mmCIF file of N, CA and C in Angstrom:
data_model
loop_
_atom_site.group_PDB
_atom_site.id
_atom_site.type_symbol
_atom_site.label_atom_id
_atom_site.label_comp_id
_atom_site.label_asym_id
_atom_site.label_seq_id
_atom_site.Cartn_x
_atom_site.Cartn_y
_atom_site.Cartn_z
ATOM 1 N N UNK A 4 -33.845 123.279 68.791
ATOM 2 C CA UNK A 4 -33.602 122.540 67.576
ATOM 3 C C UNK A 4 -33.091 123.499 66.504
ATOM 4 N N UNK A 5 -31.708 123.073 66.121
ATOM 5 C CA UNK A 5 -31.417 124.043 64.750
ATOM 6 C C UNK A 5 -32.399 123.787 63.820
ATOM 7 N N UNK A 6 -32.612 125.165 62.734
ATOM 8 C CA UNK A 6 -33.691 125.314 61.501
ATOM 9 C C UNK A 6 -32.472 125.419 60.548
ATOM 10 N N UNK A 7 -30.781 125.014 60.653
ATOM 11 C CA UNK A 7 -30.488 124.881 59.277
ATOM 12 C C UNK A 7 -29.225 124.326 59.585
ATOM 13 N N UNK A 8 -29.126 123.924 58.164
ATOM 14 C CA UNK A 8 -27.299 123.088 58.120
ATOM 15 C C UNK A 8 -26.875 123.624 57.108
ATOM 16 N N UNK A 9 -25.476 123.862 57.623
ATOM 17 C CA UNK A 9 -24.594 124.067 56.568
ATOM 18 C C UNK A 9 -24.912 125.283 55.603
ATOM 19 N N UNK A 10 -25.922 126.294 56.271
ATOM 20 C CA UNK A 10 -26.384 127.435 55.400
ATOM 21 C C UNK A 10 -27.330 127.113 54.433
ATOM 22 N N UNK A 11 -28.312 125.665 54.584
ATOM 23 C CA UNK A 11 -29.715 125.447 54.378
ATOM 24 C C UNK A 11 -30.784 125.816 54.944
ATOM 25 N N UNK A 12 -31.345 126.256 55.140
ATOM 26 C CA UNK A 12 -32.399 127.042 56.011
ATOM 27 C C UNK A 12 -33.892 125.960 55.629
ATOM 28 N N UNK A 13 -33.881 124.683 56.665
ATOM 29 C CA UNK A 13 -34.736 123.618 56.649
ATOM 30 C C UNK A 13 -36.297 124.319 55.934
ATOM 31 N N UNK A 14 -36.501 125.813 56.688
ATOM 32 C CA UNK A 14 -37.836 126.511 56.663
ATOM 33 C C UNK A 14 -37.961 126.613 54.912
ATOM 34 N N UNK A 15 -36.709 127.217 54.511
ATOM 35 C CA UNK A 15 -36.905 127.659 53.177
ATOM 36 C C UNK A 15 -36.853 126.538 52.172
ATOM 37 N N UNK A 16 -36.147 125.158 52.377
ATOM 38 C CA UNK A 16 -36.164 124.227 51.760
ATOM 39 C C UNK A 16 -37.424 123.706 51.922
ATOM 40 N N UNK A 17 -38.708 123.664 52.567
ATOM 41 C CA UNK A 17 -39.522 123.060 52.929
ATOM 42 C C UNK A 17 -40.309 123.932 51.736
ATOM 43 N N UNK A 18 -40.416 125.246 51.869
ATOM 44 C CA UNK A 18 -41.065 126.662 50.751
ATOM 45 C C UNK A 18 -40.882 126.170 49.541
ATOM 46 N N UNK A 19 -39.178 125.735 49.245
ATOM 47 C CA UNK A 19 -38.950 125.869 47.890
ATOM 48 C C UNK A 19 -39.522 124.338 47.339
ATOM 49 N N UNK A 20 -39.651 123.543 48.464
ATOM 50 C CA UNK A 20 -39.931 122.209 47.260
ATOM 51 C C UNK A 20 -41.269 122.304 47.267
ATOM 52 N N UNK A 21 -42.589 123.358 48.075
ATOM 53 C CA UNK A 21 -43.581 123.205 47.786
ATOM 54 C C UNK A 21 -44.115 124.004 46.842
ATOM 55 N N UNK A 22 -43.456 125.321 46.292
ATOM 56 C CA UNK A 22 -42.735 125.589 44.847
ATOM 57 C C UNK A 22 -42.830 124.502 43.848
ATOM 58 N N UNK A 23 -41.997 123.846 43.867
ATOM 59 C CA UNK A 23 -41.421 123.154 43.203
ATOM 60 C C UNK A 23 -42.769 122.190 42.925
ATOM 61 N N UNK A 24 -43.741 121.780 43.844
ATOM 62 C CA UNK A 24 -44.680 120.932 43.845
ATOM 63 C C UNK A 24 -45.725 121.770 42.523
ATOM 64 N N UNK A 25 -46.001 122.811 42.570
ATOM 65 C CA UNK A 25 -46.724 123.629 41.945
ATOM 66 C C UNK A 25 -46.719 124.333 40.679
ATOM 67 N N UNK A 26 -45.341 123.954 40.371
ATOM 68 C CA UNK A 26 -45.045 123.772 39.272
ATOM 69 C C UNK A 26 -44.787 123.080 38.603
ATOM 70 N N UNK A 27 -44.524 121.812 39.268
ATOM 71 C CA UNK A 27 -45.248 120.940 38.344
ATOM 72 C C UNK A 27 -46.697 120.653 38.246
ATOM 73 N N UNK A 28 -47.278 121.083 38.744
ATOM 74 C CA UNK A 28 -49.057 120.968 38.157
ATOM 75 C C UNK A 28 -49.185 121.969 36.671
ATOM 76 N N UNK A 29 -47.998 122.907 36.647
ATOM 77 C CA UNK A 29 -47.867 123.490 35.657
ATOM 78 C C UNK A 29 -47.754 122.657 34.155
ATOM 79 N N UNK A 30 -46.387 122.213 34.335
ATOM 80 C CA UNK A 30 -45.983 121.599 33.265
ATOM 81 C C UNK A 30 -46.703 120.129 32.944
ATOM 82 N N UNK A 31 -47.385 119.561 34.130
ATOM 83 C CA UNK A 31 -48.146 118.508 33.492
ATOM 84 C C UNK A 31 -49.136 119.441 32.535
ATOM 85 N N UNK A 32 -50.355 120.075 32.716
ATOM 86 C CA UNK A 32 -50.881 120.629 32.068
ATOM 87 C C UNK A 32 -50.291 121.718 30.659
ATOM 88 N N UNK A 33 -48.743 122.232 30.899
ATOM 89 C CA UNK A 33 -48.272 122.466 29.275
ATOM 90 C C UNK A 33 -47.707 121.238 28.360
ATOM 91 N N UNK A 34 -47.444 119.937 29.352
ATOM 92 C CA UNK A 34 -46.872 118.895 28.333
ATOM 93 C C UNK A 34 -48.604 118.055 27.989
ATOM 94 N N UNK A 35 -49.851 117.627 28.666
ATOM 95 C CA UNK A 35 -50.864 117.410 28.016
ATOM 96 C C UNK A 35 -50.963 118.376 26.562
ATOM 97 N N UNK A 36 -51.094 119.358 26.829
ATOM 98 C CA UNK A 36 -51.256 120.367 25.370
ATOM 99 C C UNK A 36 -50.324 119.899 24.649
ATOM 100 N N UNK A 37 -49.238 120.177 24.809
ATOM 101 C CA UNK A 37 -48.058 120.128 23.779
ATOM 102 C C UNK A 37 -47.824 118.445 23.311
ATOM 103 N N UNK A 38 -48.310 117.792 23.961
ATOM 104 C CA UNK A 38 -48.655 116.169 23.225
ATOM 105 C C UNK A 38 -49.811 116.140 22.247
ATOM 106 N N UNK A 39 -50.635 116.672 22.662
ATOM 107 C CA UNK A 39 -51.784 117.040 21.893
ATOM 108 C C UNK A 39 -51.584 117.567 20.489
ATOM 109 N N UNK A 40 -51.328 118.404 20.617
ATOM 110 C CA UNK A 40 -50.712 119.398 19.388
ATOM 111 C C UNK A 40 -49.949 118.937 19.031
ATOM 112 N N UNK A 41 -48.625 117.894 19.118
ATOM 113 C CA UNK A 41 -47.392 117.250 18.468
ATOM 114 C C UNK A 41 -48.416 115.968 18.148
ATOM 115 N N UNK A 42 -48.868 115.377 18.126
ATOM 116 C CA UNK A 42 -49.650 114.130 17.864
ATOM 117 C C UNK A 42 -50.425 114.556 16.846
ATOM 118 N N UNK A 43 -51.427 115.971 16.634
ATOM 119 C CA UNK A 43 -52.148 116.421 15.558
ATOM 120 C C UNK A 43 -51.351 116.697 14.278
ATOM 121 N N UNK A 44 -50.076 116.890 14.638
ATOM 122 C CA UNK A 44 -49.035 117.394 13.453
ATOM 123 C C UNK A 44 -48.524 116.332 12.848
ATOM 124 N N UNK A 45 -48.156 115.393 13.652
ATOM 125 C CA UNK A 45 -47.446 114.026 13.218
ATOM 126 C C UNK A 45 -48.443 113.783 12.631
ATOM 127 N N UNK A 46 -49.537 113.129 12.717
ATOM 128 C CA UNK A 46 -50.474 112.600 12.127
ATOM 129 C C UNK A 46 -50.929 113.812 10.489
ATOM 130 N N UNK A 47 -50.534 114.554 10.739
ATOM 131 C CA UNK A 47 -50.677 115.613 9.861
ATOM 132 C C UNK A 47 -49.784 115.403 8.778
ATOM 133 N N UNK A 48 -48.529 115.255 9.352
ATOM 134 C CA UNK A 48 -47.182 115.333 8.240
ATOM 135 C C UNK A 48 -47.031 113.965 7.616
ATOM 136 N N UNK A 49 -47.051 112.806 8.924
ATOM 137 C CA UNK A 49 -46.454 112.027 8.532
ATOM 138 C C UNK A 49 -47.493 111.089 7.658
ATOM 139 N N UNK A 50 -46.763 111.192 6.203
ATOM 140 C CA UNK A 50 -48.187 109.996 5.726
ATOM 141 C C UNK A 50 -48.280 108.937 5.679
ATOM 142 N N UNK A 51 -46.545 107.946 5.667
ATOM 143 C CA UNK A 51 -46.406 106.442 5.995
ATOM 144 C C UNK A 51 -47.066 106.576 7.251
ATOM 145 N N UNK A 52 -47.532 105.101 7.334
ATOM 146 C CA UNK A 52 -47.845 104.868 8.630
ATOM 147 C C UNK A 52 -46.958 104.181 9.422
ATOM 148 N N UNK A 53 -45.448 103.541 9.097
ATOM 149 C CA UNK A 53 -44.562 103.032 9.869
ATOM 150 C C UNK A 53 -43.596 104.113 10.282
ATOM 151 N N UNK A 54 -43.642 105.296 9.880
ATOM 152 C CA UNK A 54 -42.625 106.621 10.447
ATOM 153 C C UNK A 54 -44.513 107.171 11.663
ATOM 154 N N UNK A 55 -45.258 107.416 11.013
ATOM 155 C CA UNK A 55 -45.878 108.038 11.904
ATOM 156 C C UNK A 55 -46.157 107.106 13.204
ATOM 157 N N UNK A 56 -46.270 105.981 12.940
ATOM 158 C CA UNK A 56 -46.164 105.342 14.528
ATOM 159 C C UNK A 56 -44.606 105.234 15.441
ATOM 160 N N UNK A 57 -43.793 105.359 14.669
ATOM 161 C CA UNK A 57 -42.550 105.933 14.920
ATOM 162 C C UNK A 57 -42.393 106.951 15.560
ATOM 163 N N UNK A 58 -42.691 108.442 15.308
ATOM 164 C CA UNK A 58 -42.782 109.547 15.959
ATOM 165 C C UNK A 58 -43.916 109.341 17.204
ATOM 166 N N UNK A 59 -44.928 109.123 16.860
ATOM 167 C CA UNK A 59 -46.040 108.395 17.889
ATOM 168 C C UNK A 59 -45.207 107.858 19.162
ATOM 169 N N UNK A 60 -44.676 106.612 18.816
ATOM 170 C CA UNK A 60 -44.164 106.046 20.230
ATOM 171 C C UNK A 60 -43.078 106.750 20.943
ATOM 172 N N UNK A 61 -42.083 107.531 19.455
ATOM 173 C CA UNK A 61 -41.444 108.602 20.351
ATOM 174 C C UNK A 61 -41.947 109.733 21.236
ATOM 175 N N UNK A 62 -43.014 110.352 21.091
ATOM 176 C CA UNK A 62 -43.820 111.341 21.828
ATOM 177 C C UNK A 62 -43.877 110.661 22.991
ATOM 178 N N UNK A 63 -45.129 109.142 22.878
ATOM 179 C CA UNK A 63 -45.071 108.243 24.255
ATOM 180 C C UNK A 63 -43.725 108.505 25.190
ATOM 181 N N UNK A 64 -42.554 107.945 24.679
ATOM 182 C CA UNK A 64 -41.417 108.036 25.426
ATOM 183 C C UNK A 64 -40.987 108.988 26.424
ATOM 184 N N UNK A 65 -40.888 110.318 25.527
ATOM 185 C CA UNK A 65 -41.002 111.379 25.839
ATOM 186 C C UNK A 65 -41.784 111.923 26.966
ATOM 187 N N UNK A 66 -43.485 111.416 26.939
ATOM 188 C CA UNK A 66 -44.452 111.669 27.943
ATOM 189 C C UNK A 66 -44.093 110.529 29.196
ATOM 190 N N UNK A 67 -43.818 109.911 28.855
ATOM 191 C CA UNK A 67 -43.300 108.412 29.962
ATOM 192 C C UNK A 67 -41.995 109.195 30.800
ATOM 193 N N UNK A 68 -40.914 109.569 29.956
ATOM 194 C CA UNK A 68 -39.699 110.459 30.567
ATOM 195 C C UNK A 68 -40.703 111.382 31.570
ATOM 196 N N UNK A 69 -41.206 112.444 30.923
ATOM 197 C CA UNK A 69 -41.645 114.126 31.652
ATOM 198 C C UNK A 69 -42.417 113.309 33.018
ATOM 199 N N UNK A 70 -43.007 111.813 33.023
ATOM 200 C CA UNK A 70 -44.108 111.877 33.844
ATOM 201 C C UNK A 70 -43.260 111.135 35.180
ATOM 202 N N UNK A 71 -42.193 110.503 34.861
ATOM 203 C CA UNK A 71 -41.139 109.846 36.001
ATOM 204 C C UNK A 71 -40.875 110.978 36.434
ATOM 205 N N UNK A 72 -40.299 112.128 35.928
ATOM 206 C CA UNK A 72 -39.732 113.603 36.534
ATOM 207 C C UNK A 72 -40.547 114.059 37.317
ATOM 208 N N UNK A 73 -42.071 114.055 36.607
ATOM 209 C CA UNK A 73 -42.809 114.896 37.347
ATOM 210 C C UNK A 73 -43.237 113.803 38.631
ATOM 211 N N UNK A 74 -43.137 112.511 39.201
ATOM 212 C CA UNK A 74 -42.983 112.113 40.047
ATOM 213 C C UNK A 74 -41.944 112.236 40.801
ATOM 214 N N UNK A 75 -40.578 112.368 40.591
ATOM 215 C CA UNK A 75 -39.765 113.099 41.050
ATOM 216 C C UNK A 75 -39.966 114.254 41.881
ATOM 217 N N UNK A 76 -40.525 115.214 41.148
ATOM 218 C CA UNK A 76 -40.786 116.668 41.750
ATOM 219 C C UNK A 76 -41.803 116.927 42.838
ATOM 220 N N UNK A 77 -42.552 116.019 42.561
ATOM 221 C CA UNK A 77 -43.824 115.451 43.635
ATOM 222 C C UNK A 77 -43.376 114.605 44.829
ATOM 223 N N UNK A 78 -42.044 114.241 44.972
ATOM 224 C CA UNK A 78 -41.935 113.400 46.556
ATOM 225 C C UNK A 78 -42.283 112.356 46.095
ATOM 226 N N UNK A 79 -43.387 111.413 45.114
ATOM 227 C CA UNK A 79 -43.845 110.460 45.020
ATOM 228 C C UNK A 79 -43.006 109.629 45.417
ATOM 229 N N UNK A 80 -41.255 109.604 44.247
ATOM 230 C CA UNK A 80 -40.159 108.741 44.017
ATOM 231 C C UNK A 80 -39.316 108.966 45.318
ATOM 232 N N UNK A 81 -38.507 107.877 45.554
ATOM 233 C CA UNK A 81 -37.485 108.685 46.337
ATOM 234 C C UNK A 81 -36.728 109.309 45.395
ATOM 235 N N UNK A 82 -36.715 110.138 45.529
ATOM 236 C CA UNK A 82 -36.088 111.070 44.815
ATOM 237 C C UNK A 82 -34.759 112.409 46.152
ATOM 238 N N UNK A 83 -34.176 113.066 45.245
ATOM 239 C CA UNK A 83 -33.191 114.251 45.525
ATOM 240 C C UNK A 83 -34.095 114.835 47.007
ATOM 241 N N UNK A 84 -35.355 115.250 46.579
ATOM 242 C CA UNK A 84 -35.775 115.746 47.710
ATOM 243 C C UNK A 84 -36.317 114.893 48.726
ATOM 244 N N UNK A 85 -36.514 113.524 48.661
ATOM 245 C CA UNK A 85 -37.060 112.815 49.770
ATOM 246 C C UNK A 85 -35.312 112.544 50.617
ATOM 247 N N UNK A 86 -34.720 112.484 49.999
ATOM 248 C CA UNK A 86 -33.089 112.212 50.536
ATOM 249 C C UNK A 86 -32.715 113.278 51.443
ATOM 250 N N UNK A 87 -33.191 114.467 50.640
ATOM 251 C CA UNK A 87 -32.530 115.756 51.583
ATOM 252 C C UNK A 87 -33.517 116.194 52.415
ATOM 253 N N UNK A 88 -34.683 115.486 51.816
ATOM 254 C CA UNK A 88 -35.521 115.494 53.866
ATOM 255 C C UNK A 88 -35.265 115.024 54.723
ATOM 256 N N UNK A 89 -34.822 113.651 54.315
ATOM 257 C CA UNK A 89 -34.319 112.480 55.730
ATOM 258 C C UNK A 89 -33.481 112.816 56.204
ATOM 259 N N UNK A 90 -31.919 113.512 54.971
ATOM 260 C CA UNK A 90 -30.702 114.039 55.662
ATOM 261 C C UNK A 90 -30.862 114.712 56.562
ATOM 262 N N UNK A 91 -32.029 115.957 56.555
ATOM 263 C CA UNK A 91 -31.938 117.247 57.394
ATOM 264 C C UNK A 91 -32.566 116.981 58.248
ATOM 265 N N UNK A 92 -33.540 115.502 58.518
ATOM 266 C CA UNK A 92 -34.222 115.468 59.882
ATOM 267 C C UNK A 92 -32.786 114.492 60.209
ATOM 268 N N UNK A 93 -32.315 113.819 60.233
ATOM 269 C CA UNK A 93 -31.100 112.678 60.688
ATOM 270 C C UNK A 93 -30.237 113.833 61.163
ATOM 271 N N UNK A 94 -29.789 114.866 60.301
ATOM 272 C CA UNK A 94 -28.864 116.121 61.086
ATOM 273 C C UNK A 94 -29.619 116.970 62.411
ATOM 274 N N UNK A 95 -30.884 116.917 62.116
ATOM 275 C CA UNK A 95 -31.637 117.410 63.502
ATOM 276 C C UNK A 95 -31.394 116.783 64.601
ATOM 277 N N UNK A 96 -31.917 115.299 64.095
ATOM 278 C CA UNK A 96 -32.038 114.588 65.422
ATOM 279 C C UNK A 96 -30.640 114.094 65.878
ATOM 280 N N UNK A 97 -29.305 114.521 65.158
ATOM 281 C CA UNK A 97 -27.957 113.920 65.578
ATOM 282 C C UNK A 97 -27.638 115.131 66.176
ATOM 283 N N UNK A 98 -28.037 116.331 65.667
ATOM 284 C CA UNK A 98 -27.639 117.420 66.541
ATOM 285 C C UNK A 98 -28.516 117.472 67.778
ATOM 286 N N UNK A 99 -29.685 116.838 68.310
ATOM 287 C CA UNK A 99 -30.118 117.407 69.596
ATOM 288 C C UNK A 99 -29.334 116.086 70.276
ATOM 289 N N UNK A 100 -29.183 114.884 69.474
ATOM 290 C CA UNK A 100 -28.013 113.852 70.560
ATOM 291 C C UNK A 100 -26.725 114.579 70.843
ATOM 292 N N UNK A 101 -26.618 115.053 69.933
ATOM 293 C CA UNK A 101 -24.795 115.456 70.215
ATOM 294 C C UNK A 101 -25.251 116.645 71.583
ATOM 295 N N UNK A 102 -26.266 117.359 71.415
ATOM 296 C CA UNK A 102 -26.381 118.283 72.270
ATOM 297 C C UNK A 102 -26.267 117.709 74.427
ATOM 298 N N UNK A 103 -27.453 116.475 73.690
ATOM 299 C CA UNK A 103 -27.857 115.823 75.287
ATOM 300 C C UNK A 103 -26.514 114.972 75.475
ATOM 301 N N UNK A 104 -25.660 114.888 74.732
ATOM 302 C CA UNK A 104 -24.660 113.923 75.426
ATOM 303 C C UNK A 104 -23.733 115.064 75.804
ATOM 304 N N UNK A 105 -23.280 116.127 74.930
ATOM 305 C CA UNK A 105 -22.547 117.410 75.239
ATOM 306 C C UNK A 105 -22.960 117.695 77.071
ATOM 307 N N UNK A 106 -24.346 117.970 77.446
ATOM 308 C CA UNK A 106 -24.716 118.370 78.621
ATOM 309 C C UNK A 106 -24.611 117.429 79.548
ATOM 310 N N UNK A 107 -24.493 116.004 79.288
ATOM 311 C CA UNK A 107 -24.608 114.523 80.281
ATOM 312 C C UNK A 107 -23.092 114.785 80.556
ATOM 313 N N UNK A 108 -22.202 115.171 79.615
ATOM 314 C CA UNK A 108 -20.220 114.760 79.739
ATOM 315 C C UNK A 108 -20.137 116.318 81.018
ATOM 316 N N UNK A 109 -20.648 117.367 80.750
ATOM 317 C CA UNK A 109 -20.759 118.461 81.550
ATOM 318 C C UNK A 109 -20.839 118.098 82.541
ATOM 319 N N UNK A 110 -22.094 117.682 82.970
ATOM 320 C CA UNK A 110 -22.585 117.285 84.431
ATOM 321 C C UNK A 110 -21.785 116.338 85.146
ATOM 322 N N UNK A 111 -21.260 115.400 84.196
ATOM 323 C CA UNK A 111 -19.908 114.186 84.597
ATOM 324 C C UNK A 111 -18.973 114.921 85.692
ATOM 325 N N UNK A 112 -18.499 115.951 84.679
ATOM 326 C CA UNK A 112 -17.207 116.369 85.058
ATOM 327 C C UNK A 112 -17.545 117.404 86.119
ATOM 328 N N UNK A 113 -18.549 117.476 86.333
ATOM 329 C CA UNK A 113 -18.514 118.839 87.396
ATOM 330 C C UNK A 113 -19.016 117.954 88.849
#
């Protein structure tokens, strides 16, 4: 069974998105803080209360955006990397067909 296409190395793509998994445990835990702390300030600055629920629901937004991504980065979604898993097992398993039919046309002809 090939371990790569096209100068992907399946092994190292498998490394880098579990990378990738681990850092986002990162940034959930710097965007909790940093909501935290932007919510203490707003509430700080803003003294209407129709701009400060304003900035408020914008933060929400914001945390709603980071938290689709960070499902993204997690496999949860189909996402970039659930695609280029299926691709690279569909290129596996088309390359060991192409292989067994390569050896069946061999045996034909001989």
């Amino acid at each position: 069974m090939k371990k790569d296409f096209m100068g992907i190395n399946t092994d190292s793509a498998e490394k880098a998105l579990e990378q990738i998994k681990e850092k986002k445990k990162e940034l959930i835990k710097e965007t909790k803080e940093a909501t935290i702390s932007l919510k203490k300030h707003v509430n700080k600055v803003f003294k209407d209360n129709d701009d400060r629920e304003k900035m408020l629901e914008y933060i929400e937004e914001i945390n709603n955006t980071l938290e689709e991504l960070y499902g993204y980065l997690d496999g949860n979604k189909y996402s970039f990397a659930s695609k280029l898993n299926e691709f690279i097992q569909s290129y596996i398993v088309s390359d060991e067909n192409v292989k067994k039919s390569y050896i069946e046309m061999l045996k034909t002809k001989n």
